[in-house]
Amino acid sequence: MNRFTGFLKKEFLHIFRDLRTMMILFLIPVLLVLIFGFVIKNEIKDAKIAILDLSRDNASKSISSRLSASEDIIVTEYLSSYSQIEEQFQKNLVKAIVIFENNFAENLVRENKANVQIILDASDPNTASLLNSYVSVIINNFISEKFSLNKTIPLEIEPRMWFNEEQSSSYMYVPGTMALILMVITALMSSVSIVREKEMGTMEILLISPLKPYQIVLGKLAPYAVLSVINAVSIILVGYFIFNIPILGSWFTLILVNFIFITMALSLGLLISTLTNRQETAMFISVFVLLLPTMLLSGFIFPLENMPNFLQYLSYIVPAKYYLNAIKSIMLKGQGILYSWKEISVLIGMTILLIGLSIKKFKIRLE
Amino acid sequence: MYEIEIHNLCKNFGKTPALDNLNLVVKKNEFYGLIGPDGAGKTTLMRIITSLLLPDSGYLKVAGLDPGKDYRELRLKLGYMPGKFALYQDLSIEENLTFFATVFGTTVKENYNLIKSIYSQIEPFKNRRAGKLSGGMKQKLALSCALVHKPEILILDEPTTGVDAVSRREFWEMLNEIKSHGITIVVSTPYLEEAALCDNIALMNKGKIISSGSPEEISSTFPEDLFIVETKYIPQTLKVLRQFPNLINVNSFGHSLHLVLKKNTVQTKEIVDFIENKGISNIKVKKGKPEIEDSFIYFSSSNL
C-alpha cells in the first residue's frame, strides 16, 4: 500500500466509524430535502373553505361546485347564516369563507354586476393572499365563460408562470437545500477533520512523516469530495423522482457545476482549518460564516431583490448565490454551461483565491 | 561526531523567552534525558529538534542536518512521540500501527524485530480501539508507532506522564532494549527519579539548562554539604531547621529531611544539638550523597 492510499484508507475509517459523521453525511441531507420539500411550502394545498350561499341559484351553485372541484381547495361546509362565520374562524375550521349575496344570478344578468365576498383568515398573511387569488381566479373564470361580462374590459390579463407553471416551491427548495448540504458537508466536515488532527496531536506526527503537505491536504479533502458528489446526485434524484423537478439541461453540466461548487467549498474548509487549532472554533466559523449566509443571502429562502442594499451587496460574496443561479438555469430552463459562464467563472475564481490563501497559510511546522 | 548539537539556542513566544541560550550535545546511541518541571521548555526544545518549530537564533545540527533547511531529509530519520499519546482513538491498535508504517513507507513486518518486545505485549488486543486502552497500553502503542520505521533518533516527550508506576518501570526497560538496536534516544520527563536511568541528562528550568552531564557527574558537582536528617517528626523538624543559621535550603524527602549547608562549615553534631535544643529528640543526622532532586533544587534556586 502506498503512503497516500494508506492515508485515504484511514480517513474513510474515521468517517465510517463515527456515528455522528455518518448521520450528518447520509441522514441529514435526505431529511432536509424532505422537510423543505414537504413541509415548508409557499403554495396552497388542501386549503379548507366554507361557503355561505344566500342566493342558492344556478350561478352560485356552479361556482361552489367549481371551488370544491379544485385540487387545492376543499369545501368543508355550507353555512346558512352570517352568525356562523365567526365560529368557523375561531375554531380554525377554515381558512376562507366565500359569500354569495342574495339574488346573485339575477343581479348578474340584470345589472351586469353581482357581489361575492371572500373573508380570509389573515393571521397567516401568505396563505390568505394566495388563497384570495386562487378563489378569485376560479370565480372570474366561471363568470367570464358563462356571462361574457368583459365587454367593458378591453383586454384580458393572463399571467403564466414560466419554468415553474405550478409555482411549486420545491423547485426553489431542492436546489437551495443542495447548496446548504454541500456547503456543510464539504466545508464544515473537512475543516473539522483537519483541526481534529491538530487537537489530538497527530498532526505533529503527520508533519514529521514523509507525507508531503499537499498529500495531507488532498487525503483529508478527497473523501469529502467523493461523498459530497454522491450526496448531490442523490438529492437531485430525490428532487427528480419525489418532487418531480424537471432536469431540462444536461446531467453532465449539472454534475460539473456541482463539482466546481464542491471544490470551492472544500477550499473554504481548508482555509478555515488553517485559521484555528480548535474543533469548536472551526465549527463556529463554518456555521456563522457559511451556513447562515448560504441560507439567508443566496436567494434560497428570501428573495434578494427585496433586501436592503447593504445585504444585496453582501450577497455578491456568497458563493451559493452563483451556484443557485447556475443550477436553476440548467435544471429548470435547460440552459447549457455557456449561459452560466459568469456564475461559473466567479466560483472558479473564488476557488483559486481560497486555495492560494490556504497554501500561504498552511504550515509545514507548528507555528 | 555528535548526533544532536545545539549552541546558544534561543526561542521566544512573543515576549516570553521559552528557551534561553541553550547548549546541549547528544552522542550517537546515547540515552539522553531532559529533566525538568512543566514549563521548563522541554517540549519546545524537542519540537525544535524535530523541525516542528524554528529557533529564533543559535546553532543547531541534528543527525548532521539543519532542521531549518533540510527538514525533509531529517524527518525521515526521526521517530517522535508527542506529549499526549498522539494516536487515532477510533482506530484499532493494529490499524494505528499499520497506518504509521504505511505513511513512513514501510511495513509492520519489515521492522517487526525492533518493536517485537513492545508490540507483542499489546498484540493480543490488536482489534481494540486505541481510545479504549489503558495509559500503559497507549504508551506501548505510541512507542511502537514511533519506532515502526526504524528511526535513527527517537524523541519521546514525557512518555511516562500519566502512566502508573509499574508501567513506567517497564517502559524504561523497553527504552534500554531499543537503545541496544543502535538508536539514539532523547526523552523528557518531569520525574526526577527517572534521571538516574539515563546515560546523560540535562536539568532544565525556566528555559535554561541548569546542569548537565551523567547523573553521577551532576551529583559530584554538587558544591555544598548535604545532610540527611532522619526523624519521626518531619513537619516539626522541618520548621525548626528552617531557622538554622546560614541555611541554603532544607526539604522533606519522604521519611527524611535533606539539609544543604555551605561546604565544610558545620558538623553533624551541631545539627543534632540544634534540633534537640528545640525539644525534638530521637533524631539521626548523617552526611549524604546528593540525589538528582537535590541538585535540581540547588541549581534552580542558585540560577535565579
XYZ file of C-alpha atoms in Angstrom:
671
model
C 0.000 0.000 0.000
C 1.487 3.338 -0.832
C 1.584 6.284 1.550
C -1.267 8.211 0.070
C -3.713 5.332 -0.242
C -2.876 4.354 3.336
C -3.778 7.859 4.396
C -7.013 7.811 2.384
C -7.996 4.493 3.922
C -7.529 5.951 7.392
C -9.723 8.939 6.503
C -12.558 6.712 5.321
C -12.246 4.649 8.515
C -12.658 7.866 10.557
C -15.799 8.721 8.636
C -17.410 5.289 8.707
C -16.657 4.701 12.397
C -18.185 7.911 13.697
C -21.937 7.687 14.028
C -22.313 11.455 14.171
C -20.349 11.956 10.971
C -22.331 9.250 9.215
C -25.620 10.852 10.257
C -24.517 14.268 9.052
C -23.360 12.746 5.800
C -26.193 10.434 4.936
C -29.259 11.016 7.070
C -29.474 14.772 7.428
C -29.263 15.598 3.695
C -32.239 13.376 2.867
C -34.175 14.615 5.893
C -33.519 18.240 4.983
C -34.668 17.798 1.414
C -37.816 16.026 2.531
C -38.550 18.616 5.206
C -38.020 21.532 2.873
C -39.849 19.776 0.084
C -42.928 18.668 2.003
C -43.302 20.912 4.979
C -42.228 24.393 4.042
C -44.474 25.451 1.233
C -45.479 28.636 -0.488
C -48.239 27.038 -2.482
C -51.720 26.212 -1.292
C -52.597 22.624 -0.838
C -55.884 21.293 0.581
C -56.957 24.685 1.887
C -60.277 24.426 3.684
C -63.003 26.912 2.913
C -66.670 27.269 3.734
C -69.409 28.739 1.537
C -72.300 30.899 2.602
C -74.713 30.906 -0.288
C -77.571 33.311 0.372
C -78.786 33.105 -3.196
C -78.842 29.372 -3.995
C -79.291 29.879 -7.705
C -77.631 28.173 -10.665
C -74.726 30.587 -10.853
C -73.751 30.406 -7.199
C -74.147 26.629 -7.138
C -71.960 26.205 -10.212
C -69.270 28.361 -8.709
C -69.449 26.394 -5.457
C -69.071 23.129 -7.277
C -66.109 24.515 -9.220
C -64.499 25.538 -5.977
C -64.952 22.101 -4.486
C -63.684 20.505 -7.682
C -60.421 22.407 -7.421
C -57.461 20.229 -6.409
C -56.133 22.737 -3.972
C -59.309 23.677 -2.181
C -61.596 21.624 0.000
C -65.058 22.953 0.720
C -65.751 21.679 4.189
C -69.127 23.209 4.953
C -72.058 25.146 3.543
C -73.158 27.737 6.036
C -76.650 29.070 6.384
C -76.196 32.389 8.139
C -73.674 35.135 8.848
C -73.638 34.225 12.521
C -71.702 31.016 11.771
C -68.761 32.843 10.218
C -67.106 33.890 13.431
C -67.195 30.363 14.828
C -65.619 28.855 11.709
C -62.584 31.100 12.020
C -62.359 30.948 15.804
C -62.219 27.170 15.763
C -59.764 27.320 12.876
C -62.029 25.142 10.760
C -61.465 27.051 7.543
C -59.005 29.478 6.009
C -61.595 31.387 3.989
C -65.326 31.819 3.556
C -66.963 32.694 0.243
C -70.304 34.563 0.484
C -72.765 34.986 -2.368
C -75.255 37.821 -1.978
C -78.995 37.385 -2.369
C -80.199 37.132 -5.957
C -76.695 36.573 -7.217
C -77.552 35.242 -10.673
C -80.349 37.709 -11.156
C -78.114 40.646 -10.412
C -75.512 39.298 -12.764
C -77.915 39.124 -15.641
C -79.836 42.264 -14.952
C -77.262 44.684 -13.682
C -74.169 43.066 -15.107
C -72.836 43.200 -11.587
C -73.112 40.943 -8.567
C -71.292 40.728 -5.268
C -69.225 37.910 -3.922
C -67.368 38.412 -0.697
C -64.284 36.457 0.322
C -63.419 36.600 4.007
C -59.958 35.342 4.786
C -58.147 34.312 7.911
C -55.193 36.661 7.595
C -53.414 35.506 10.729
C -51.287 33.718 8.132
C -50.995 36.510 5.562
C -49.150 34.472 2.916
C -51.780 31.774 2.780
C -54.535 34.380 2.893
C -53.317 36.314 -0.117
C -52.577 33.173 -2.095
C -55.970 31.722 -1.300
C -57.599 35.013 -2.228
C -56.112 34.921 -5.696
C -56.949 31.221 -6.154
C -60.599 31.748 -5.320
C -60.837 34.945 -7.347
C -59.423 33.241 -10.403
C -61.928 30.414 -10.197
C -64.883 32.795 -9.810
C -63.728 35.131 -12.567
C -63.135 32.290 -14.957
C -66.613 30.988 -14.405
C -68.263 34.358 -14.862
C -66.339 35.292 -17.966
C -67.170 31.932 -19.507
C -70.859 31.975 -18.773
C -71.790 35.575 -18.897
C -69.140 37.160 -21.115
C -69.003 40.166 -18.858
C -65.710 41.514 -20.047
C -67.238 43.645 -22.722
C -66.254 46.604 -20.652
C -62.692 45.350 -20.186
C -60.844 45.744 -23.469
C -58.034 43.339 -22.681
C -57.670 40.293 -20.578
C -54.554 39.709 -18.484
C -53.489 36.141 -18.429
C -50.360 35.627 -16.409
C -48.302 32.497 -16.998
C -45.608 31.341 -14.671
C -42.853 30.079 -16.852
C -40.304 27.466 -15.786
C -42.471 26.633 -12.821
C -46.056 26.732 -14.075
C -47.486 25.278 -10.898
C -45.405 27.655 -8.773
C -44.168 24.653 -6.878
C -41.898 25.722 -4.027
C -39.847 22.552 -4.150
C -38.315 23.935 -7.354
C -36.755 26.522 -5.114
C -36.078 24.479 -2.006
C -34.398 21.477 -3.513
C -31.590 23.452 -5.211
C -31.327 25.603 -2.079
C -31.024 22.550 0.139
C -28.358 21.177 -2.141
C -26.328 24.345 -1.735
C -26.761 24.159 2.022
C -25.873 20.491 2.363
C -22.870 20.625 0.070
C -21.587 23.616 1.998
C -21.997 21.873 5.356
C -20.536 18.541 4.397
C -17.613 19.817 2.438
C -16.518 22.927 4.307
C -17.565 22.124 7.853
C -16.695 18.449 7.929
C -13.370 18.796 6.154
C -12.217 21.732 8.264
C -13.196 19.953 11.469
C -11.413 16.793 10.407
C -8.163 18.677 9.772
C -8.438 20.627 13.005
C -9.104 17.391 14.918
C -5.646 16.151 13.910
C -4.142 19.304 15.335
C -6.136 18.977 18.542
C -5.230 15.303 19.049
C -1.541 15.980 18.418
C -1.434 13.584 15.470
C -0.766 16.499 13.116
C 2.705 16.740 14.678
C 3.430 13.175 13.585
C 1.899 13.678 10.139
C 4.081 16.751 9.672
C 7.284 14.933 10.516
C 6.250 11.973 8.361
C 7.402 11.830 4.728
C 3.868 12.745 3.602
C 4.030 15.968 1.624
C 1.723 18.775 2.775
C -0.327 18.541 -0.415
C -0.812 14.812 0.231
C -2.091 15.502 3.733
C -4.483 18.134 2.409
C -5.662 16.041 -0.547
C -6.070 12.981 1.636
C -8.186 14.976 4.047
C -10.367 16.588 1.383
C -10.788 13.814 -1.173
C -13.135 11.591 0.878
C -15.450 14.520 1.489
C -15.384 15.448 -2.203
C -16.443 11.928 -3.146
C -19.178 11.789 -0.517
C -20.496 15.224 -1.495
C -20.813 14.255 -5.139
C -22.747 11.171 -4.036
C -24.942 13.395 -1.903
C -25.504 15.915 -4.675
C -26.572 13.180 -7.058
C -28.903 11.597 -4.509
C -30.534 14.949 -3.729
C -31.069 15.569 -7.431
C -32.633 12.111 -7.719
C -34.944 12.758 -4.756
C -35.973 16.046 -6.351
C -36.491 14.390 -9.703
C -38.483 11.377 -8.561
C -40.305 12.616 -5.468
C -40.860 16.286 -6.192
C -40.941 15.979 -9.982
C -38.399 18.704 -10.507
C -37.505 18.632 -14.178
C -33.918 18.411 -15.307
C -34.089 20.069 -18.681
C -30.360 20.684 -19.116
C -27.714 18.003 -19.387
C -26.804 15.847 -16.404
C -23.158 16.247 -17.222
C -23.321 20.029 -16.960
C -25.299 19.778 -13.745
C -22.740 17.493 -12.128
C -19.884 19.619 -13.429
C -21.327 22.740 -11.777
C -21.846 20.774 -8.570
C -18.274 19.592 -8.704
C -16.995 23.152 -9.095
C -19.090 24.260 -6.146
C -17.849 21.340 -4.034
C -14.226 22.179 -4.848
C -14.894 25.770 -3.827
C -16.455 24.668 -0.517
C -13.557 22.303 0.188
C -11.008 25.051 -0.283
C -13.082 27.168 2.073
C -12.935 24.336 4.621
C -9.187 24.117 4.144
C -8.807 27.841 4.765
C -10.901 27.625 7.939
C -8.738 24.753 9.185
C -5.613 26.877 8.833
C -7.137 29.611 10.992
C -7.702 27.671 14.182
C -6.475 24.798 16.340
C -9.787 24.001 17.987
C -12.665 21.969 16.602
C -15.288 24.173 18.266
C -13.867 27.278 16.633
C -13.817 25.606 13.231
C -17.443 24.597 13.697
C -18.414 28.069 14.849
C -16.763 29.738 11.874
C -18.364 27.259 9.499
C -21.839 27.800 10.885
C -21.733 31.566 11.029
C -19.621 32.326 8.009
C -21.015 29.639 5.733
C -24.384 28.314 6.821
C -26.246 31.477 7.643
C -25.229 33.427 4.524
C -25.961 30.356 2.423
C -29.475 30.215 3.837
C -30.240 33.896 4.041
C -28.210 35.670 1.372
C -28.258 33.256 -1.537
C -31.842 33.886 -2.584
C -32.663 30.419 -1.273
C -35.385 31.421 1.186
C -35.764 35.173 0.859
C -35.642 36.949 -2.496
C -32.528 39.117 -2.688
C -34.339 41.864 -4.620
C -36.382 42.787 -1.545
C -33.407 43.167 0.768
C -31.760 46.406 1.824
C -28.898 47.491 -0.442
C -26.294 46.633 2.157
C -27.363 42.995 2.241
C -27.646 42.852 -1.521
C -24.018 43.930 -1.856
C -23.047 41.373 0.782
C -24.735 38.659 -1.246
C -22.169 39.135 -4.006
C -19.583 37.302 -1.915
C -21.905 34.407 -1.062
C -20.854 31.537 -3.330
C -24.210 29.769 -3.013
C -25.890 32.640 -4.843
C -23.908 31.936 -8.014
C -24.312 28.223 -7.614
C -28.094 28.518 -7.263
C -28.399 30.743 -10.320
C -26.329 28.317 -12.348
C -28.077 25.092 -11.372
C -31.533 26.620 -11.653
C -30.867 27.726 -15.201
C -29.594 24.255 -16.021
C -32.347 22.291 -14.272
C -35.382 24.463 -14.889
C -34.514 26.376 -18.057
C -32.457 23.704 -19.765
C -29.618 26.101 -20.465
C -26.145 24.936 -21.382
C -22.996 25.690 -19.460
C -22.173 28.763 -21.534
C -25.306 30.530 -20.339
C -23.994 30.466 -16.749
C -20.421 31.346 -17.645
C -20.430 34.339 -15.303
C -21.545 32.340 -12.283
C -19.132 29.542 -13.066
C -16.180 31.869 -13.528
C -16.954 33.565 -10.217
C -16.990 30.175 -8.474
C -13.731 29.107 -10.118
C -12.171 32.463 -9.251
C -13.217 32.065 -5.616
C -11.730 28.563 -5.536
C -8.382 29.732 -6.857
C -8.296 32.602 -4.384
C -9.151 30.341 -1.440
C -6.624 27.666 -2.365
C -3.967 30.341 -2.810
C -4.729 31.751 0.623
C -4.717 28.287 2.213
C -1.378 27.357 0.681
C 0.035 30.581 2.019
C -1.335 29.832 5.473
C -0.744 26.052 5.624
C 2.114 25.356 7.980
C 4.785 22.769 7.474
C 5.725 23.474 11.082
C 3.732 24.148 14.214
C 3.671 27.937 14.098
C 30.649 13.498 15.938
C 27.517 14.365 17.838
C 24.039 13.194 16.870
C 22.480 16.375 18.228
C 24.472 19.562 18.662
C 22.970 22.775 19.996
C 24.763 26.037 20.731
C 23.322 29.288 22.106
C 19.794 28.358 21.100
C 17.092 30.963 21.829
C 13.381 30.846 21.273
C 10.765 33.357 22.368
C 6.996 33.113 22.252
C 6.037 36.736 21.858
C 7.999 38.415 24.623
C 8.237 35.359 26.853
C 11.535 33.521 26.480
C 10.859 29.777 26.136
C 14.461 28.758 25.614
C 17.271 30.961 26.809
C 20.773 30.483 25.370
C 20.735 26.709 25.418
C 23.771 24.469 24.891
C 23.424 20.717 24.540
C 25.171 17.790 22.862
C 23.921 14.228 22.453
C 26.247 11.461 21.294
C 25.260 8.693 18.922
C 23.400 5.799 20.565
C 23.174 7.729 23.804
C 20.197 7.667 26.136
C 19.671 11.329 26.922
C 17.185 12.733 29.422
C 15.736 16.235 29.594
C 14.598 16.604 33.174
C 12.519 19.459 34.475
C 9.102 20.610 35.630
C 6.224 21.727 33.398
C 7.084 24.937 31.600
C 10.833 24.290 31.679
C 10.963 24.333 27.854
C 11.377 20.583 27.260
C 8.581 20.312 24.689
C 9.725 23.445 22.857
C 13.273 22.092 22.679
C 12.014 18.744 21.321
C 9.859 20.459 18.727
C 12.864 22.483 17.583
C 14.957 19.310 17.333
C 12.223 17.600 15.286
C 11.981 20.670 12.989
C 8.401 21.367 14.056
C 9.468 24.762 15.386
C 12.182 27.121 14.204
C 14.554 28.680 16.755
C 14.975 32.457 16.861
C 18.758 32.203 16.971
C 21.573 29.760 17.664
C 23.330 26.819 16.047
C 21.552 23.505 15.629
C 22.509 20.232 13.908
C 20.503 17.028 14.183
C 21.924 13.864 12.586
C 24.278 16.180 10.721
C 21.369 18.098 9.205
C 19.929 21.567 9.709
C 16.285 21.237 10.851
C 15.556 24.617 9.299
C 16.685 23.764 5.764
C 16.940 20.004 5.499
C 13.762 19.227 7.409
C 12.510 16.848 4.735
C 15.551 14.611 4.919
C 15.769 14.925 8.681
C 12.153 13.999 9.321
C 12.769 10.574 7.735
C 15.385 9.813 10.372
C 13.278 10.794 13.357
C 10.842 8.866 15.464
C 8.717 11.207 17.522
C 6.193 10.570 20.250
C 4.418 13.799 21.205
C 3.283 14.593 24.721
C -0.219 13.203 24.764
C -0.029 9.812 23.012
C -0.970 11.085 19.588
C -2.947 8.087 18.391
C -6.165 7.803 16.428
C -8.658 6.903 19.144
C -11.189 5.485 16.685
C -8.719 3.135 15.008
C -7.682 -0.203 16.472
C -4.185 -0.984 17.736
C -3.347 -2.793 14.529
C -4.814 -0.065 12.288
C -2.845 2.635 14.072
C 0.400 0.736 13.686
C -0.255 -0.157 10.043
C -1.153 3.434 9.287
C 2.074 4.860 10.692
C 4.098 2.141 8.974
C 2.449 2.918 5.628
C 2.842 6.645 5.970
C 6.547 6.227 6.651
C 6.862 3.975 3.624
C 7.440 0.686 5.383
C 5.501 -2.287 6.727
C 4.992 -3.653 10.217
C 6.630 -6.901 9.089
C 9.820 -5.220 7.892
C 10.817 -3.817 11.273
C 8.933 -6.257 13.428
C 12.064 -7.365 15.294
C 12.592 -3.810 16.508
C 9.139 -3.420 18.018
C 8.545 -7.087 18.810
C 9.265 -6.941 22.535
C 6.924 -3.970 22.969
C 4.230 -4.765 20.463
C 3.902 -8.430 21.443
C 2.567 -7.252 24.827
C -0.400 -5.488 23.246
C -0.793 -7.661 20.165
C -3.423 -9.920 21.809
C -5.708 -6.870 21.886
C -4.885 -5.710 18.380
C -8.523 -5.242 17.375
C -9.316 -2.976 20.308
C -9.748 0.731 19.581
C -6.898 2.920 20.828
C -9.386 5.134 22.706
C -10.335 2.187 24.929
C -6.792 1.323 26.042
C -5.246 1.905 29.471
C -2.498 4.513 29.839
C 0.228 1.844 29.824
C -1.099 0.202 26.683
C -1.499 3.534 24.898
C 2.088 4.285 25.768
C 3.289 0.987 24.315
C 1.264 1.510 21.150
C 2.516 5.080 20.721
C 6.082 3.854 21.156
C 5.555 1.067 18.605
C 4.155 3.625 16.159
C 7.130 5.940 16.645
C 9.556 3.045 16.102
C 7.911 1.234 13.235
C 10.014 2.949 10.560
C 13.321 2.254 12.363
C 14.354 5.847 13.076
C 17.937 6.854 13.869
C 16.853 9.166 16.649
C 13.857 8.520 18.863
C 12.386 11.574 20.565
C 9.908 10.992 23.360
C 8.069 13.863 25.004
C 7.083 12.911 28.562
C 6.278 9.296 27.693
C 5.721 8.315 31.321
C 3.409 11.143 32.377
C 0.017 9.842 33.373
C 1.124 6.213 33.480
C 1.176 4.004 36.586
C 4.430 3.195 38.402
C 4.654 -0.404 37.174
C 4.156 0.587 33.534
C 6.695 3.348 33.964
C 9.370 0.938 35.139
C 8.559 -1.448 32.281
C 8.763 1.436 29.871
C 12.316 2.374 30.853
C 13.352 -1.250 30.401
C 11.865 -1.138 26.912
C 13.838 2.005 26.111
C 17.069 0.271 27.106
C 16.210 -2.583 24.765
C 15.563 -0.076 21.940
C 18.922 1.526 22.635
C 20.588 -1.841 22.051
C 19.456 -1.575 18.399
C 21.768 1.427 17.981
C 19.083 4.076 18.231
C 19.785 7.415 19.910
C 17.090 8.250 22.427
C 16.119 11.670 23.779
C 13.444 11.529 26.431
C 11.909 14.226 28.578
C 10.348 13.686 31.986
C 9.172 15.728 34.939
C 10.046 12.817 37.297
C 13.454 13.499 38.752
C 13.915 9.924 39.955
C 13.876 8.763 36.323
C 17.035 10.764 35.642
C 19.278 8.074 37.120
C 18.151 5.703 34.330
C 19.663 7.885 31.556
C 23.253 7.927 30.283
C 23.359 11.693 30.332
C 20.874 14.267 31.460
C 20.188 17.971 31.294
C 18.328 19.556 34.184
C 16.052 22.210 32.758
C 14.188 25.007 34.464
C 12.549 28.124 33.038
C 14.070 27.739 29.589
C 17.591 27.149 30.818
C 19.790 24.118 31.318
C 20.887 24.475 34.909
C 23.185 21.466 34.934
C 24.111 18.657 32.560
C 26.229 15.520 32.395
C 25.843 11.955 33.621
C 23.757 11.550 36.792
C 26.958 10.748 38.751
C 28.717 13.827 37.398
C 25.840 16.013 38.406
C 25.903 14.546 41.916
C 29.640 15.017 42.218
C 29.488 18.637 41.102
C 27.172 19.401 43.986
C 29.236 22.162 45.594
C 27.856 22.167 49.153
C 27.398 19.743 52.059
C 24.250 17.654 52.216
C 22.973 16.235 55.495
C 20.227 13.631 55.777
C 18.137 14.086 58.917
C 16.007 11.126 59.994
C 13.201 11.755 62.431
C 9.664 10.699 63.288
C 8.561 14.314 63.450
C 9.122 15.504 59.892
C 6.909 18.654 59.869
C 8.118 19.897 63.266
C 11.782 19.259 62.462
C 11.408 20.944 59.089
C 10.042 24.022 60.825
C 12.964 24.020 63.267
C 15.597 23.543 60.570
C 14.287 26.489 58.554
C 15.791 28.666 61.297
C 19.246 27.063 61.066
C 21.910 29.774 60.716
C 23.327 30.286 57.173
C 20.904 27.712 55.766
C 20.989 27.193 51.980
C 17.899 25.032 51.855
C 16.055 22.207 53.554
C 13.450 19.905 52.013
C 11.482 16.886 53.011
C 12.223 13.666 51.062
C 9.655 11.147 52.185
C 10.868 9.812 55.555
C 13.838 12.111 55.893
C 14.921 15.716 55.501
C 17.728 16.923 53.252
C 19.630 19.871 54.640
C 22.048 21.830 52.439
C 24.704 23.937 54.136
C 27.836 25.742 52.997
C 30.680 23.266 52.422
C 32.777 22.370 55.452
C 31.168 24.847 57.827
C 29.030 22.634 60.055
C 29.486 19.229 61.780
C 26.669 16.694 62.165
C 26.904 17.103 65.956
C 25.977 20.787 65.709
C 22.816 19.922 63.731
C 21.756 17.261 66.272
C 22.272 19.717 69.140
C 20.369 22.463 67.321
C 17.302 20.260 66.826
C 17.408 18.724 70.330
C 17.630 22.166 71.885
C 14.249 22.899 70.310
C 12.716 19.914 72.100
C 12.752 17.212 69.423
C 14.584 14.052 70.402
C 15.500 10.739 68.812
C 16.997 12.050 65.594
C 19.755 10.775 63.325
C 21.893 13.032 61.154
C 24.474 11.878 58.604
C 26.274 13.313 55.631
C 24.745 12.120 52.385
C 25.282 11.851 48.657
C 23.031 14.311 46.802
C 20.294 12.891 44.617
C 19.246 14.427 41.300
C 16.409 16.156 43.099
C 18.863 17.819 45.491
C 20.882 19.032 42.535
C 17.776 20.256 40.782
C 16.571 22.210 43.800
C 20.027 23.605 44.461
C 20.826 24.625 40.882
C 17.409 26.047 40.102
C 17.479 28.303 43.177
C 21.097 29.379 42.651
C 20.362 30.205 38.989
C 17.562 32.621 39.642
